[in-house]
CSV table of C-alpha atoms in Angstrom, one decimal:
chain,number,residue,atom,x,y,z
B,3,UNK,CA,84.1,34.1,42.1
B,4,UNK,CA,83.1,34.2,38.5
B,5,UNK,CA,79.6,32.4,40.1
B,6,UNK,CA,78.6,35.1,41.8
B,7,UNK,CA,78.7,38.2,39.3
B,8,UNK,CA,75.9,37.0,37.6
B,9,UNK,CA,73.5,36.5,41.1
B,10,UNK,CA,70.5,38.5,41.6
B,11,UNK,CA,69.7,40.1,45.3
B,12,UNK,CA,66.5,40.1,44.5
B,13,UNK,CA,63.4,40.2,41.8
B,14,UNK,CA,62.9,43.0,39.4
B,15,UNK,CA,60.0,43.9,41.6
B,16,UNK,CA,61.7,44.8,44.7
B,17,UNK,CA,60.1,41.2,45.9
B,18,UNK,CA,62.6,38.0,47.2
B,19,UNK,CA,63.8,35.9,45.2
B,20,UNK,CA,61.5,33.0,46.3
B,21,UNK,CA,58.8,35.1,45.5
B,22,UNK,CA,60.6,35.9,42.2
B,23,UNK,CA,61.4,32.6,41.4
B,24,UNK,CA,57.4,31.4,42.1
B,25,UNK,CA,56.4,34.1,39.9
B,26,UNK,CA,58.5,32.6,37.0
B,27,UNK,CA,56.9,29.5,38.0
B,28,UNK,CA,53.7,30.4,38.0
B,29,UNK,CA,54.3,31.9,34.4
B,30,UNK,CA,56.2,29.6,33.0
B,31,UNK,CA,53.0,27.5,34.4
B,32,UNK,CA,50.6,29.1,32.6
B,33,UNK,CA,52.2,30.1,29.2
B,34,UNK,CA,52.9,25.9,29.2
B,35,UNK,CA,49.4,25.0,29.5
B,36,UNK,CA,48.3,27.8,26.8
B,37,UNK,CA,50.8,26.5,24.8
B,38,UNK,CA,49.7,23.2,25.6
B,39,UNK,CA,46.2,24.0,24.9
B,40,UNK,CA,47.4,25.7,21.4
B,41,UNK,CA,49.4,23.2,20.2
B,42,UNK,CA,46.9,20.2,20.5
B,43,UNK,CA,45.0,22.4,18.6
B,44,UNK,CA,47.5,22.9,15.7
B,45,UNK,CA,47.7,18.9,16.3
B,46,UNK,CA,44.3,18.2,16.1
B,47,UNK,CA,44.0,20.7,12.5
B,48,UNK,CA,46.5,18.4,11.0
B,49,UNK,CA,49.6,20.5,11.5
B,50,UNK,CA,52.5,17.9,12.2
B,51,UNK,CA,54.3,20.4,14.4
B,52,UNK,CA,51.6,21.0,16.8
B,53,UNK,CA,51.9,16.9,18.3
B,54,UNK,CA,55.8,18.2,18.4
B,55,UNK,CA,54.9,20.8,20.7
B,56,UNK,CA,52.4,19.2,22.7
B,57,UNK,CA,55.5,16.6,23.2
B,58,UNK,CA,57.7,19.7,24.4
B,59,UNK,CA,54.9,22.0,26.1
B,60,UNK,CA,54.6,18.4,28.6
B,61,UNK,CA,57.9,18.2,29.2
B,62,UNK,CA,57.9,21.8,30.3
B,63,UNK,CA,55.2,21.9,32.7
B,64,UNK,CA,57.0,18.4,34.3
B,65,UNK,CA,59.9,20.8,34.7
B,66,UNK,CA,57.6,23.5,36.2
B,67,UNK,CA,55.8,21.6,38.2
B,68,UNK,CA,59.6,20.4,39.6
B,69,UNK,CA,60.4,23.4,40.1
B,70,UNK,CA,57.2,24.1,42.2
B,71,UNK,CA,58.0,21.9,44.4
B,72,UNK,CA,62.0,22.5,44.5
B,73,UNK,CA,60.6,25.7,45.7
B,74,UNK,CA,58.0,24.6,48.2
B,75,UNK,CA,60.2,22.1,49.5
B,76,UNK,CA,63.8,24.0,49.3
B,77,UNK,CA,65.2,21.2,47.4
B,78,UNK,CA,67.7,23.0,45.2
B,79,UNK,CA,68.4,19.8,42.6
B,80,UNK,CA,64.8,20.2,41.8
B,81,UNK,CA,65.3,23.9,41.2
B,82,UNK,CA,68.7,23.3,39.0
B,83,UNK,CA,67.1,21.1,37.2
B,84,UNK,CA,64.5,23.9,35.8
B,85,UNK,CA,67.4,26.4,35.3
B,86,UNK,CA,70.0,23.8,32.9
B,87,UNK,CA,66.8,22.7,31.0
B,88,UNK,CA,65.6,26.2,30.5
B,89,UNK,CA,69.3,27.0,29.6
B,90,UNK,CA,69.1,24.3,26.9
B,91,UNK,CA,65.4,25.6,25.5
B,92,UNK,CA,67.1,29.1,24.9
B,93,UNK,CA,70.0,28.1,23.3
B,94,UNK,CA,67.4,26.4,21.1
B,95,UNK,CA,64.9,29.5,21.1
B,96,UNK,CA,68.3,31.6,19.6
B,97,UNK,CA,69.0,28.7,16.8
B,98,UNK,CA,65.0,28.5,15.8
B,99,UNK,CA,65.0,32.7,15.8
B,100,UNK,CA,68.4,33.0,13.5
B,101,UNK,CA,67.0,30.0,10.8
B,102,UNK,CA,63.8,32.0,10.8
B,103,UNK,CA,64.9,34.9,9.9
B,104,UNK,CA,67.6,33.5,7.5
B,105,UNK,CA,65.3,30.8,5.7
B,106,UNK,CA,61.9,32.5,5.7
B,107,UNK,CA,62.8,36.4,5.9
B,108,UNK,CA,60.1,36.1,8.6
B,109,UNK,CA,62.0,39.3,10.7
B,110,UNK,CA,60.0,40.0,12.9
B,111,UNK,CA,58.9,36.4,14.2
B,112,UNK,CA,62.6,36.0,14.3
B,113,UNK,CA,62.9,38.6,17.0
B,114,UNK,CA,59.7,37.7,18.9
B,115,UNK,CA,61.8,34.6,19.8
B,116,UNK,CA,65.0,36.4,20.3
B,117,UNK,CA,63.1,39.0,22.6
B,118,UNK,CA,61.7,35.3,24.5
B,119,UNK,CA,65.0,34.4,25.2
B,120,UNK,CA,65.7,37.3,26.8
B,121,UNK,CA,63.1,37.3,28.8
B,122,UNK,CA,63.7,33.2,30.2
B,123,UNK,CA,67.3,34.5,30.5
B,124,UNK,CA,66.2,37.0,33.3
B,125,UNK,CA,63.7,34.3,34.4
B,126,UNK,CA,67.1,31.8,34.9
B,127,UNK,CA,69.0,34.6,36.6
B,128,UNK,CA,66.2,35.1,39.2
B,129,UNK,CA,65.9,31.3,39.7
B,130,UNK,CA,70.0,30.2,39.7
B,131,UNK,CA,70.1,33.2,42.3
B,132,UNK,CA,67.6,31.7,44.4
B,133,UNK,CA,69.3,28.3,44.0
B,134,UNK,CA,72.4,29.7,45.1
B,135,UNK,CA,71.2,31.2,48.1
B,136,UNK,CA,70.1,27.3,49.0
B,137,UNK,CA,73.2,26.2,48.9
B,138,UNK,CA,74.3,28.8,50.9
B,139,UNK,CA,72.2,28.0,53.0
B,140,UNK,CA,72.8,23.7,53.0
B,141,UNK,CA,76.8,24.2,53.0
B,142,UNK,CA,76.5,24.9,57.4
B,143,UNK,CA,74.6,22.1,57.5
B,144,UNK,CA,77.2,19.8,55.5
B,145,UNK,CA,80.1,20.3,57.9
């Protein structure tokens, strides 16, 4: 019961949640290969943190690319796989914000990430809501 209170009908646009959840894809998609694309270039100018990122920023658009094709496909492990590792970046995205702000006095980059977890925490609602409605839809077919 408890599941269900935090499900979505549908995308903040009015659109499915299919469509919702390829949207977030296809964002997620994009802001990883900028990323990508930024942080070989921090890499490349000799900051240390950039290769870091490039590490993480591959790893991402893996999980995107999974999630593509849990999408495409239906394939809901594929899908929940997205949605627990994007869980796990914004527990991570909260820590980073708070030592920010605490250790550098940096404020306001403190609550740039706070206001990206946000956002990927209505991307993960959209996406577990579509994952839930395929199993829904693959618990007739069990029995």
């Amino acid at each position: 019961m408890a599941d269900k209170k935090l499900l979505l009908k549908t995308c903040c646009c009015g659109c499915s949640l299919r469509i919702g959840s390829l949207i977030v894809a296809i964002l997620s998609l994009i802001l990883g290969l900028i990323g990508l694309g930024l942080s070989i270039f921090a890499g490349l100018n000799g900051l240390a943190g950039g290769w870091l990122n490039v590490a993480i920023n591959i790893v991402n658009i893996i999980l995107v690319a999974l999630l593509i094709h849990g999408i495409k496909k239906e394939q809901n492990r594929f899908v929940l796989a997205w949605v627990w590792t994007t869980m796990v970046t914004i527990i991570l995205t909260v820590f980073l914000g708070i030592f920010v702000i605490l250790l550098s006095s940096l404020v306001m980059e403190g609550v740039i990430f706070f206001a990206v977890a946000i956002i990927q925490t209505y991307f993960i609602l959209v996406v577990r809501s579509y994952s839930a409605s395929l199993q829904s839809l693959e618990l007739p077919m069990s029995h």
